[in-house]
Every structure is written in C-alpha cells, then in structure tokens.
PDB file of C-alpha atoms in Angstrom:
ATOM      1  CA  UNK A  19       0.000   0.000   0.000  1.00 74.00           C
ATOM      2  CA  UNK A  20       3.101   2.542   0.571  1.00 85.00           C
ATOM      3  CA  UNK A  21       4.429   1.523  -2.771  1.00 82.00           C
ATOM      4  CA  UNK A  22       1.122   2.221  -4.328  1.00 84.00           C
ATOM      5  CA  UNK A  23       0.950   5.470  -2.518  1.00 90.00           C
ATOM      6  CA  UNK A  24       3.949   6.295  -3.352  1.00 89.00           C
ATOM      7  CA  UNK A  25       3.730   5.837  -7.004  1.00 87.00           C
ATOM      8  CA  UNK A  26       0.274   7.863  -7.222  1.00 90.00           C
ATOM      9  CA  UNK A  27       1.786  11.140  -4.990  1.00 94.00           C
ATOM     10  CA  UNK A  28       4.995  11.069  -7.335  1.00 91.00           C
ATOM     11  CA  UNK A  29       3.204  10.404 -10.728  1.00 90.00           C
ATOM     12  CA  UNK A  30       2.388  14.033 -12.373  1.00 91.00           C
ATOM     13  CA  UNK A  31       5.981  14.910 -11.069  1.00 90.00           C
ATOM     14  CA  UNK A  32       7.502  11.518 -13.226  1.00 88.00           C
ATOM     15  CA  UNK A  33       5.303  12.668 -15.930  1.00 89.00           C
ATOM     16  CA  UNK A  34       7.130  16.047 -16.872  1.00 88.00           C
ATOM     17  CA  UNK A  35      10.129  15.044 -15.795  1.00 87.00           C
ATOM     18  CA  UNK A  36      10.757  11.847 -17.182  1.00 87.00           C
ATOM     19  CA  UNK A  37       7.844  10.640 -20.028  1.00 85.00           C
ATOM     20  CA  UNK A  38       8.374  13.863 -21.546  1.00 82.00           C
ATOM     21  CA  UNK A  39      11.705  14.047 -22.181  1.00 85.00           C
ATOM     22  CA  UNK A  40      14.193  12.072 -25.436  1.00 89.00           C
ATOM     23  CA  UNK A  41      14.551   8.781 -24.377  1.00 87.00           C
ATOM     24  CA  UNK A  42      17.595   7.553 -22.632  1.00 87.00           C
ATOM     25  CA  UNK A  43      19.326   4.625 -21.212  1.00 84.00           C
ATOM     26  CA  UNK A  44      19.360   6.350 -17.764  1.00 83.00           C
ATOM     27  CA  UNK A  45      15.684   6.735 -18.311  1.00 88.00           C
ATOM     28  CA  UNK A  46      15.069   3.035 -19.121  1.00 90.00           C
ATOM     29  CA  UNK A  47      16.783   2.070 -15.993  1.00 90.00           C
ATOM     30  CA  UNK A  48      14.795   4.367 -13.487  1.00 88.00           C
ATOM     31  CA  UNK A  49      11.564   2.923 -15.339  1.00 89.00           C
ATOM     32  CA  UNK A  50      12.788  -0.465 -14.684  1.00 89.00           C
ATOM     33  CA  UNK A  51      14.193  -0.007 -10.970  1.00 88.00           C
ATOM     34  CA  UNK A  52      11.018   1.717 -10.478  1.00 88.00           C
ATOM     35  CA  UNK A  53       8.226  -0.550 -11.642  1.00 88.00           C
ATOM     36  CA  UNK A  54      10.418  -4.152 -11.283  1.00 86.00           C
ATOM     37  CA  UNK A  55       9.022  -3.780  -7.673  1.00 84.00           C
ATOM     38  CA  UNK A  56       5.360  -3.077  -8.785  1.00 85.00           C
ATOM     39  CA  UNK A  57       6.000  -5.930 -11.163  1.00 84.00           C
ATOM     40  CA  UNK A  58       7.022  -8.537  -8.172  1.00 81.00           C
ATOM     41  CA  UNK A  59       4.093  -7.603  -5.613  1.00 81.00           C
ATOM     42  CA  UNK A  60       1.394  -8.025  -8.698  1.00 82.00           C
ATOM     43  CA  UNK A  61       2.755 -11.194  -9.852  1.00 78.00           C
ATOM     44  CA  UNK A  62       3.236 -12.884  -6.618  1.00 73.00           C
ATOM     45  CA  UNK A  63      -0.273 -11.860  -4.976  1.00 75.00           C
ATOM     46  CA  UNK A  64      -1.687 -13.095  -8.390  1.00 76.00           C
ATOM     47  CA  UNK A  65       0.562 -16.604  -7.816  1.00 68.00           C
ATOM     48  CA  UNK A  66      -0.557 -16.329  -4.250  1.00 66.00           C
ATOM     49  CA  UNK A  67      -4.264 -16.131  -4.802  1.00 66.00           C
ATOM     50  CA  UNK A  68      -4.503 -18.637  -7.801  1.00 61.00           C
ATOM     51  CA  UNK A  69      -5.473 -21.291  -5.667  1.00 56.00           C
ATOM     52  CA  UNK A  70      -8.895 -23.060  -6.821  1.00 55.00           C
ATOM     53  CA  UNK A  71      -9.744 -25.733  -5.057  1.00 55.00           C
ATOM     54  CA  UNK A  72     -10.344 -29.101  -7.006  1.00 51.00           C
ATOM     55  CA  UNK A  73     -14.086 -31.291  -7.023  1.00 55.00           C
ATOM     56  CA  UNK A  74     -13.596 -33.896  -3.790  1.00 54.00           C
ATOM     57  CA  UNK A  75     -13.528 -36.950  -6.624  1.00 54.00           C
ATOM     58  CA  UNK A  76     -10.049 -35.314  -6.921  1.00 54.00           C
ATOM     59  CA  UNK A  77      -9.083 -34.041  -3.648  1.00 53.00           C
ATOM     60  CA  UNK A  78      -6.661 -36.729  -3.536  1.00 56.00           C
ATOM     61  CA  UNK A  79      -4.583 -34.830  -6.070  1.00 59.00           C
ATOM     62  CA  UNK A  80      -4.921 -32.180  -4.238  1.00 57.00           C
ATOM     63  CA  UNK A  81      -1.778 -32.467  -2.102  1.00 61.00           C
ATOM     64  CA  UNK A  82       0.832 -32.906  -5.248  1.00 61.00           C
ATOM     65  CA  UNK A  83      -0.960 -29.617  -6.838  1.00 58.00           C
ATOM     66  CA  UNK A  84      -0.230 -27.690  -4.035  1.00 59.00           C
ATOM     67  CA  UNK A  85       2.910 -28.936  -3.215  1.00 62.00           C
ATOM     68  CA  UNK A  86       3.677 -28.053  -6.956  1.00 60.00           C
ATOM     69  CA  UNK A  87       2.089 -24.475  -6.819  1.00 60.00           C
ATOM     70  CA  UNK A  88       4.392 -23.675  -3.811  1.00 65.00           C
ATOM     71  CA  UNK A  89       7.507 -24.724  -5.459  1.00 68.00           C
ATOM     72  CA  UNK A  90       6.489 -22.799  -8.945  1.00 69.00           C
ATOM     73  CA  UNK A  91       5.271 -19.482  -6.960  1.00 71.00           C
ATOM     74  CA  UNK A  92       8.779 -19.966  -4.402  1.00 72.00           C
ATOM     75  CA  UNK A  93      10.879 -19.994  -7.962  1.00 74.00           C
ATOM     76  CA  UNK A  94       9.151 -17.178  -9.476  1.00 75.00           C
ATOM     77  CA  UNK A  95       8.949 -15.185  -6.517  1.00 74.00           C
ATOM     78  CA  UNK A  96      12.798 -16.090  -5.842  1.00 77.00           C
ATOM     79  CA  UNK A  97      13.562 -15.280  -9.480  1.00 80.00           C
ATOM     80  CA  UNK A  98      12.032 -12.010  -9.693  1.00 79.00           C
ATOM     81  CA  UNK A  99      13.122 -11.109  -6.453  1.00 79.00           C
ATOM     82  CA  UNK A 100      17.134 -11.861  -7.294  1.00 83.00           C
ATOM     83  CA  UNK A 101      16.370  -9.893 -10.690  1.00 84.00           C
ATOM     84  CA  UNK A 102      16.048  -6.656  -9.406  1.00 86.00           C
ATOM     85  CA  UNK A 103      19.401  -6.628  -8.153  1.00 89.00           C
ATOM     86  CA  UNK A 104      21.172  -6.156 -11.529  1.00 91.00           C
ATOM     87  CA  UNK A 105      18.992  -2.703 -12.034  1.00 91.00           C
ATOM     88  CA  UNK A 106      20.398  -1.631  -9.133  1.00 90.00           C
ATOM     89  CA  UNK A 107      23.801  -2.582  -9.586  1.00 93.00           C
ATOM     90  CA  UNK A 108      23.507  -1.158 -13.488  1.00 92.00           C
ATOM     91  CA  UNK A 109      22.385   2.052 -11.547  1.00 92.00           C
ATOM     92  CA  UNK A 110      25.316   2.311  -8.984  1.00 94.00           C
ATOM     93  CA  UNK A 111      27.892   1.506 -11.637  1.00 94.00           C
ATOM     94  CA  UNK A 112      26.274   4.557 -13.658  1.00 92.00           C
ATOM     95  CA  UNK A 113      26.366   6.511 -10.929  1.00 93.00           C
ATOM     96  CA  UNK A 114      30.398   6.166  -9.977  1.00 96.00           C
ATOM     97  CA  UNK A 115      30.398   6.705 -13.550  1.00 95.00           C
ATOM     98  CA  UNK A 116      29.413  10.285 -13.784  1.00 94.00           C
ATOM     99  CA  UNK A 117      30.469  11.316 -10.261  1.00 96.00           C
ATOM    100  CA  UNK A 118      34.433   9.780 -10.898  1.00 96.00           C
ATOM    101  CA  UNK A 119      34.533  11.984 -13.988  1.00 95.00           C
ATOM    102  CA  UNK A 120      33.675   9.150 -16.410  1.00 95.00           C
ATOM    103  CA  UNK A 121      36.678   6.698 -15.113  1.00 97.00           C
ATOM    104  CA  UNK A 122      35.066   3.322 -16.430  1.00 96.00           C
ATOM    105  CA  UNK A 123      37.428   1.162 -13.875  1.00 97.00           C
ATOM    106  CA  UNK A 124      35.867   2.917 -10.582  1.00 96.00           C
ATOM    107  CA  UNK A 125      32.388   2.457 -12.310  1.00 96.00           C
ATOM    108  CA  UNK A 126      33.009  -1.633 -13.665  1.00 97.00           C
ATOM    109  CA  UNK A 127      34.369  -1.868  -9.817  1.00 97.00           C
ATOM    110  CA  UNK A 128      31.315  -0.453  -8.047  1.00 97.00           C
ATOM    111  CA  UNK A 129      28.872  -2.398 -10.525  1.00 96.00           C
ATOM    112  CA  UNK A 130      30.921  -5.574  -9.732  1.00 96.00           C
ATOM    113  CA  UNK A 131      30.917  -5.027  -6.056  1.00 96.00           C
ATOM    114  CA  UNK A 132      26.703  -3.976  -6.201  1.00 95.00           C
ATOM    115  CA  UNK A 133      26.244  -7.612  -8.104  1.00 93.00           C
ATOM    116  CA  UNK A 134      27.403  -8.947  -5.117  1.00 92.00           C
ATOM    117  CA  UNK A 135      23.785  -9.915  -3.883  1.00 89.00           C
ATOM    118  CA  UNK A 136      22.319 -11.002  -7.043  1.00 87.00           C
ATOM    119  CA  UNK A 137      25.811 -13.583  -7.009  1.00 86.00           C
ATOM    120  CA  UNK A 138      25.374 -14.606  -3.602  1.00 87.00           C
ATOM    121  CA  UNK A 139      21.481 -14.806  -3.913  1.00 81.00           C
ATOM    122  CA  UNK A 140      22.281 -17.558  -7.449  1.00 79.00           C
ATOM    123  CA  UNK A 141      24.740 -19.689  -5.585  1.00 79.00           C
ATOM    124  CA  UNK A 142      21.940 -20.276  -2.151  1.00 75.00           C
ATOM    125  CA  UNK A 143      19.386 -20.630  -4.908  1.00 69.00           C
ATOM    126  CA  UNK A 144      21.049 -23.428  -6.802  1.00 69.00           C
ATOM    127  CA  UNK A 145      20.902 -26.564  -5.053  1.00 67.00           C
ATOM    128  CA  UNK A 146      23.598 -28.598  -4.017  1.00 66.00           C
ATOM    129  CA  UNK A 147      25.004 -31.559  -5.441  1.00 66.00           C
ATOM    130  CA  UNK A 148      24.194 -34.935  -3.764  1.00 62.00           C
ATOM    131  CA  UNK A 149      27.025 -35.663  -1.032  1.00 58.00           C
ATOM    132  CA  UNK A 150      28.210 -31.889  -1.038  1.00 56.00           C
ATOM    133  CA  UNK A 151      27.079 -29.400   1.964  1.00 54.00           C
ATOM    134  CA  UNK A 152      26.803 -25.995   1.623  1.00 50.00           C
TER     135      UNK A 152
END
C-alpha cells in the first residue's frame, strides 16, 4: 500500500520530468528499478491467490498440486526477487560513472561489487550436489 501510494503522490511529477523528455538509457533504468518492484508484488499476490480448489472426486490430487504451486510461486517469486538486483547494480555503476569523472574502472568496480547480492542470492538458490554441503 506505501508503494502504491507512493507511485500515485509522485506520478504528475515523473510525468514532466521523465515521459516527456528524449529517451535515454538512464531513463530506461529508473523505469525499470522503479516498476520491477510493482512488477514482483502483482505477480506474486496473483501466484498467491490462484489457488482453486479441485471437485472432492479429486481431492486426492490435491496435495501434489499444491505442493507443486508452492515450489512454482517460491521460484518465481525467488527469481524475480534476485532480478532486481542487476537494475540496481547497473544504476550504482552509472552513478560512480558520472560522479568519478567518467573513469570506467571505478564504475566496472562499483557495478561488480553492487552484483554482489544477485551472485550470492544464485549460488543459495542453486541446489547442491548430492554428497556436497553448503
């Protein structure tokens, strides 16, 4: 509901500053960064309240279909989750960029450091091997 709030008290303001204006890479990120987050809360209520319940000559079914939604909505939810971290990272790395006076090696080093999560997140998300702990 903040989001949401958020988005509607801000809207005339991204209207004449940003639709309005020749459009730019730096523009396509802050639309993406922006609404990714819109995009994860719709999609996973929508996953989350997909749930219709089967006729009871199948409720025995009903245990591996839920079991299955649960996995699908934890991968999606997981997936879009992780994915918003590269925005961000794109964003920082732009960011060093113009405030080091264009030196690309401070700006690949900040965007390599900010894709730290989005690494870390990828490696827990992947499951181990049989007979390896992690």
């Amino acid at each position: 509901a903040l989001l949401m709030y958020e988005y509607i008290i801000t809207f005339n303001k991204e209207v004449s500053v940003i639709w309005g204006r020749k459009k730019t890479s730096a523009i396509v990120l802050f639309l993406v960064i922006r609404y990714s987050a819109l995009l994860v809360i719709v999609v996973a209520e929508s996953i989350s309240y997909s749930y219709t319940p089967l006729p009871d000559h199948q409720s025995h079914r009903t245990d591996d279909i839920l079991r299955l939604r649960c996995s699908m909505y934890a991968k999606v939810q997981a997936a879009l989750q992780v994915a918003q971290y590269l925005p961000w990272a794109a964003f920082s790395g732009l960011r060093a960029l113009a405030l080091s006076g264009m030196n690309w090696t401070y700006a690949l080093i900040v965007f390599v450091l900010a894709c730290g999560p989005f690494a870390v997140n990828m490696v827990r998300a992947v499951p181990p091997r049989h007979g390896e702990d992690f």
